[in-house]
PDB file of C-alpha atoms in Angstrom:
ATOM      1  CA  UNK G   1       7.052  18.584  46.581  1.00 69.00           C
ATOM      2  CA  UNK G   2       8.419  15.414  45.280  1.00 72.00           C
ATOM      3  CA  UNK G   3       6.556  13.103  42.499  1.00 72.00           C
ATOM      4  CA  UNK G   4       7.730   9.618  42.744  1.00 66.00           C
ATOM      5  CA  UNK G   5       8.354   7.966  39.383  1.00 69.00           C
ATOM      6  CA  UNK G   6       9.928   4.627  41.036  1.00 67.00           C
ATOM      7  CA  UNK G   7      11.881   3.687  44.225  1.00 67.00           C
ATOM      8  CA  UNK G   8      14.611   4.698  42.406  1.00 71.00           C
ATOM      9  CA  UNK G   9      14.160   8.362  41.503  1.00 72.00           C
ATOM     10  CA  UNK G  10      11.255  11.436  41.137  1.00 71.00           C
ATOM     11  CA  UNK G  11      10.594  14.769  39.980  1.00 75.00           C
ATOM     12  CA  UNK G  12       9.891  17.794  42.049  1.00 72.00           C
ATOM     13  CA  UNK G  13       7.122  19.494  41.327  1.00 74.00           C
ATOM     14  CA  UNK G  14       9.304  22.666  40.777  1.00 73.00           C
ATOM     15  CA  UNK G  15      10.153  21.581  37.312  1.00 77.00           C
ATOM     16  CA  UNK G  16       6.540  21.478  35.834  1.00 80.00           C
ATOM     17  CA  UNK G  17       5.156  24.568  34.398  1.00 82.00           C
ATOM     18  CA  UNK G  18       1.739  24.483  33.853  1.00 81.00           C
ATOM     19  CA  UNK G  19      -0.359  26.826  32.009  1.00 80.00           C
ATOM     20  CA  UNK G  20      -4.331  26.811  32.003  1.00 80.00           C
ATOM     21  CA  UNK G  21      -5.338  27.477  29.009  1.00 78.00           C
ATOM     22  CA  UNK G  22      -9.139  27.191  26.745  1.00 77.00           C
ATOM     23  CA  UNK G  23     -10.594  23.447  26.039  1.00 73.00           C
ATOM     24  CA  UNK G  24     -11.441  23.336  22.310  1.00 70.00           C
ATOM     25  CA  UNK G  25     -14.632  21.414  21.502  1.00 59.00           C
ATOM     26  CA  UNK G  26     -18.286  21.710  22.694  1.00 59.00           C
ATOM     27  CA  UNK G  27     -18.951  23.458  26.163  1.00 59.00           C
ATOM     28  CA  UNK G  28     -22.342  25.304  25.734  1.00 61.00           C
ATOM     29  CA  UNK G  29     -22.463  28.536  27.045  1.00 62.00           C
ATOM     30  CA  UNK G  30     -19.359  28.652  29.268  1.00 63.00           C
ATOM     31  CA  UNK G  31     -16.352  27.578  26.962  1.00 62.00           C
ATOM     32  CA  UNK G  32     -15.361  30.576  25.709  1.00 65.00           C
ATOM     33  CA  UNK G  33     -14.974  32.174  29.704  1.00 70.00           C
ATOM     34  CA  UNK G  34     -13.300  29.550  31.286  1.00 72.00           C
ATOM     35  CA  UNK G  35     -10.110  28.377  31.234  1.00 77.00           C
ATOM     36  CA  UNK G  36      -9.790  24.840  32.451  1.00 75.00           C
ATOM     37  CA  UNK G  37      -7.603  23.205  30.099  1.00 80.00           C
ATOM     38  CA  UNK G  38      -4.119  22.607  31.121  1.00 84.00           C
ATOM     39  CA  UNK G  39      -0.893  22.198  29.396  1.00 84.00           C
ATOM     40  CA  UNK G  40       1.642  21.071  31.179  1.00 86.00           C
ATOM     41  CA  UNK G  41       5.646  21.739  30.163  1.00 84.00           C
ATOM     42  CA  UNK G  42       8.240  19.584  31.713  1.00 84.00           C
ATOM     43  CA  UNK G  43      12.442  20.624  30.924  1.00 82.00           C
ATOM     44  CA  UNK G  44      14.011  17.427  30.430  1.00 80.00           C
ATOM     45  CA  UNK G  45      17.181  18.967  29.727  1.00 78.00           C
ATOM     46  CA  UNK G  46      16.981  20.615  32.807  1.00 78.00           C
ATOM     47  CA  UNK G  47      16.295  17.866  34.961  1.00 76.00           C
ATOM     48  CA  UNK G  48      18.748  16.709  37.287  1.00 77.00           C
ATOM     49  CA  UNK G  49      16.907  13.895  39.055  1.00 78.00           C
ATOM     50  CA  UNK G  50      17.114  11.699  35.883  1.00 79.00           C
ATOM     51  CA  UNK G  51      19.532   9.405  34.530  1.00 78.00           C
ATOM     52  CA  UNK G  52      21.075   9.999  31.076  1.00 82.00           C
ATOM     53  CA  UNK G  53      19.481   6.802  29.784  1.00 82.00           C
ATOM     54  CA  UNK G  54      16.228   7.629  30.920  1.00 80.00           C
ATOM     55  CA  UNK G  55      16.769  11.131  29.661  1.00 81.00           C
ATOM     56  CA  UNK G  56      17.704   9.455  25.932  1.00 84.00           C
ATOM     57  CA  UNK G  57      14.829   7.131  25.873  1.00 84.00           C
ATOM     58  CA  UNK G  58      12.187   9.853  26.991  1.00 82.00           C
ATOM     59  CA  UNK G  59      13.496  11.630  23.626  1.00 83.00           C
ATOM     60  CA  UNK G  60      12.592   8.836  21.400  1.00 83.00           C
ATOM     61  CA  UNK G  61       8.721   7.715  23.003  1.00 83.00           C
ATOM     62  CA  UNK G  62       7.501  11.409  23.349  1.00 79.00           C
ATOM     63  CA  UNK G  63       9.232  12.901  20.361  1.00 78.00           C
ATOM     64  CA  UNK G  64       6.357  14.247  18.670  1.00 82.00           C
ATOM     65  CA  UNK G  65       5.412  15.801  22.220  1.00 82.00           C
ATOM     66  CA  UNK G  66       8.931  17.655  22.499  1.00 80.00           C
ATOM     67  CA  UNK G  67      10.050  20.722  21.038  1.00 82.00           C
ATOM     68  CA  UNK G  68      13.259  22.280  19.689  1.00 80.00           C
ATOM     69  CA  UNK G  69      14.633  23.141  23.164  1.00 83.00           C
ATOM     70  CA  UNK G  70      13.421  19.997  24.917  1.00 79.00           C
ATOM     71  CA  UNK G  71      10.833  20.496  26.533  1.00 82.00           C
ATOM     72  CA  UNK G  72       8.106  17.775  26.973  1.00 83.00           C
ATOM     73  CA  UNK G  73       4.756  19.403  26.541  1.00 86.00           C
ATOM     74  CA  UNK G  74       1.069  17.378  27.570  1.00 86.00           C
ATOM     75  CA  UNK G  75      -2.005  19.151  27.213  1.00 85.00           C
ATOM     76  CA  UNK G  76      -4.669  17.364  29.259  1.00 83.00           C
ATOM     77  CA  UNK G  77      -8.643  18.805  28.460  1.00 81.00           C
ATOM     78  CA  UNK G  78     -10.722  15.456  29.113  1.00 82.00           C
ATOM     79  CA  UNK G  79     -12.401  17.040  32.161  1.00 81.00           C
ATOM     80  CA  UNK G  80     -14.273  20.118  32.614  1.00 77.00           C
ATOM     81  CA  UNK G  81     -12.694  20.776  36.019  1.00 79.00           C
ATOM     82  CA  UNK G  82      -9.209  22.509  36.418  1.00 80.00           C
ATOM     83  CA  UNK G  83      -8.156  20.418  39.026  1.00 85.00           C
ATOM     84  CA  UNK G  84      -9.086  16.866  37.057  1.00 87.00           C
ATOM     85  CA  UNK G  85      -7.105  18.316  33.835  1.00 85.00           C
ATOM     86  CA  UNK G  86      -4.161  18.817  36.023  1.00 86.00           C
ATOM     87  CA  UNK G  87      -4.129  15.276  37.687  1.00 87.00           C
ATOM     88  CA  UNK G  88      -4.496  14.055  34.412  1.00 88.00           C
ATOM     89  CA  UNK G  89      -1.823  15.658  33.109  1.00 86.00           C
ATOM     90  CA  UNK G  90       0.518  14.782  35.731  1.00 87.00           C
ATOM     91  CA  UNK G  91      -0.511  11.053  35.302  1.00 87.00           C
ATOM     92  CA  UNK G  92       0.576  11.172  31.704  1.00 88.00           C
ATOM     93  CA  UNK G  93       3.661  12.397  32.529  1.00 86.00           C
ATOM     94  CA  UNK G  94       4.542  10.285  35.190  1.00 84.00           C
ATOM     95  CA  UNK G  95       3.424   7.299  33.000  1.00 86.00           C
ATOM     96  CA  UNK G  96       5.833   8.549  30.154  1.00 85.00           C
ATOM     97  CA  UNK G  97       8.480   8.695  32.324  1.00 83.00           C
ATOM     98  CA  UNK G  98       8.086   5.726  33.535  1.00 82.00           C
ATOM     99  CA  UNK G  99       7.689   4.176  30.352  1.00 83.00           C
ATOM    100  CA  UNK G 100      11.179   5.352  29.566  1.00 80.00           C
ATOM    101  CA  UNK G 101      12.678   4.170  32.424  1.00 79.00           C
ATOM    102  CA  UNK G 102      11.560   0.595  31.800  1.00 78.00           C
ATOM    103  CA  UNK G 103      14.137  -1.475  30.490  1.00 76.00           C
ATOM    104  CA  UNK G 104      13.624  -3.395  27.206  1.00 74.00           C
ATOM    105  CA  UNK G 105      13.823  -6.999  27.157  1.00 82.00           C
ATOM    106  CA  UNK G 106      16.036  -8.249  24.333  1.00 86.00           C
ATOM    107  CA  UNK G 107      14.425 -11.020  22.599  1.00 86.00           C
ATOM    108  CA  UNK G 108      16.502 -13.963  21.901  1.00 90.00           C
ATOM    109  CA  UNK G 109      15.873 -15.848  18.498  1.00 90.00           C
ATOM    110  CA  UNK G 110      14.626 -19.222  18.714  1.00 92.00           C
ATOM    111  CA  UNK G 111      14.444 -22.095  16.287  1.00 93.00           C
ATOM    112  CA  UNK G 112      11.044 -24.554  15.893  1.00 93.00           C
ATOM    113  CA  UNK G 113      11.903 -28.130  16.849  1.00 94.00           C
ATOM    114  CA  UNK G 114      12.652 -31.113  15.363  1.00 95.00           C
ATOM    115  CA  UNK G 115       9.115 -32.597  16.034  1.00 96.00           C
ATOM    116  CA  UNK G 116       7.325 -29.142  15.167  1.00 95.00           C
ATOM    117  CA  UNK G 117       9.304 -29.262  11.477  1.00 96.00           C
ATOM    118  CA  UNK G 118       8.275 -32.722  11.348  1.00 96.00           C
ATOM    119  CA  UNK G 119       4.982 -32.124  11.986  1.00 97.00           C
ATOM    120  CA  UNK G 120       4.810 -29.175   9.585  1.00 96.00           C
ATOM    121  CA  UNK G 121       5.928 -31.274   6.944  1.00 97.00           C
ATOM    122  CA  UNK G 122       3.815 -33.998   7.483  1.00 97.00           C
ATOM    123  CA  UNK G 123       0.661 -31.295   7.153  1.00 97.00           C
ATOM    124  CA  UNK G 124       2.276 -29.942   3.965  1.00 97.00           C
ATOM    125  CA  UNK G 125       2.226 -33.235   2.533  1.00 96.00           C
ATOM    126  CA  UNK G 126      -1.338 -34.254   3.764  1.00 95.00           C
ATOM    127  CA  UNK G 127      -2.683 -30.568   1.975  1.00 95.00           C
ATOM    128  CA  UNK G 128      -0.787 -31.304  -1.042  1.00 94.00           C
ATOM    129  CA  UNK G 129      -2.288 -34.820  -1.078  1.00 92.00           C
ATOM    130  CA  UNK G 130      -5.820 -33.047  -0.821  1.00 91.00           C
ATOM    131  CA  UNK G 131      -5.457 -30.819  -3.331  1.00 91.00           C
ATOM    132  CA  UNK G 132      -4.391 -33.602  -5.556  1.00 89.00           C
ATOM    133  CA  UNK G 133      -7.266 -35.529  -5.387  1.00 87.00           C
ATOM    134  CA  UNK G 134      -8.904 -32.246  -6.457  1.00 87.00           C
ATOM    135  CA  UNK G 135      -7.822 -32.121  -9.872  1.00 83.00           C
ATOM    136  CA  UNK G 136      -9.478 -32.825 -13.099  1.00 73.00           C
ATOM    137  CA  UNK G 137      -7.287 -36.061 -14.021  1.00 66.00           C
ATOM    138  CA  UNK G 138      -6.916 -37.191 -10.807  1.00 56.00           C
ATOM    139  CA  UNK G 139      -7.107 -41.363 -12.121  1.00 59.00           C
ATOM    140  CA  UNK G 140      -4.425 -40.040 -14.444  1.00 59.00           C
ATOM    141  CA  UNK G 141      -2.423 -38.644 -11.835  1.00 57.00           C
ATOM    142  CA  UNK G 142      -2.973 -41.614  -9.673  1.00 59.00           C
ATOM    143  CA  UNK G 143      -1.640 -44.226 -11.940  1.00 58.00           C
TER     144      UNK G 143
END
C-alpha cells in the first residue's frame, strides 16, 4: 500500500517497520501486560520514492530522531489503543516528510522608507524634547 505525501510522490507502506513496544507512564493495573506503544522506523537511505533534496532536508529537521545508519525513528504512546498509536505515528511521519519537502521561501531584505525614517526621527526628537523638560535645570537648559 501506498502513503501519499503530495501529488508529487509517497511511501509504500513496505518501508515502515513498526515495533509495538510498552507505554512508559501511569496505566493502573494493565501497563506492565500490554504492549500498545509503537515505534515506528522508517530507512531513508533506503528509500527510493524520494528526491535527494527531500532526502537532505529530512536529515537536518529530524536529526535528533535519526540514528547512525539513517534511520528515522517515531515512537507514538499518546493513546492507549494499538491501533490509535500507529495512526499517530504514521501522521508524524507523513507530516515530517512533508515538512521537508516544503520549499523555503528566501526572504528578500527590505529597507524602511523615506517617510517611515522621517517619521522615526521626528518621534526621536519629540522623546528627547520630553525628557528634556524633565531635568532638574530645565529654565537653564531652556535659555
Amino acid at each position: 500500500m501506498k502513503i501519499q505525501i503530495n501529488p508529487c510522490f509517497f511511501i509504500n507502506e513496505e518501508e515502515i517497520g513498526e515495533k509495538f513496544i510498552r507505554s512508559s507512564g501511569p496505566g493502573g493495573q494493565k501497563v506492565n501486560k500490554t504492549s500498545t506503544a509503537v515505534q515506528l522506523s522508517f530507512n531513508i537511505n533506503a528509500n527510493k520514492t524520494l528526491p535527494t533534496e527531500v532526502k537532505a532536508k529530512l536529515f537536518k529537521i529530524a536529526k535528533n530522531r535519526i540514528n547512525e545508519r539513517g534511520i528515522l525513528i517515531i515512537k507514538a504512546m499518546r493513546y492507549s489503543t494499538r491501533q490509535k498509536n500507529r495512526e499517530d505515528a504514521l501522521k508524524r511521519l507523513v507530516k515530517i516528510i512533508e515538512k521537508a519537502a516544503f520549499e523555503d521561501i528566501e526572504r528578500i531584505p527590505t529597507k524602511p522608507s523615506l517617510s517611515s525614517r522621517e517619521k522615526r526621527l521626528k518621534e526621536k526628537k519629540k522623546r528627547s524634547e520630553i525628557k528634556k523638560l524633565r531635568q532638574k535645570d530645565a529654565s537653564i537648559l531652556n535659555e
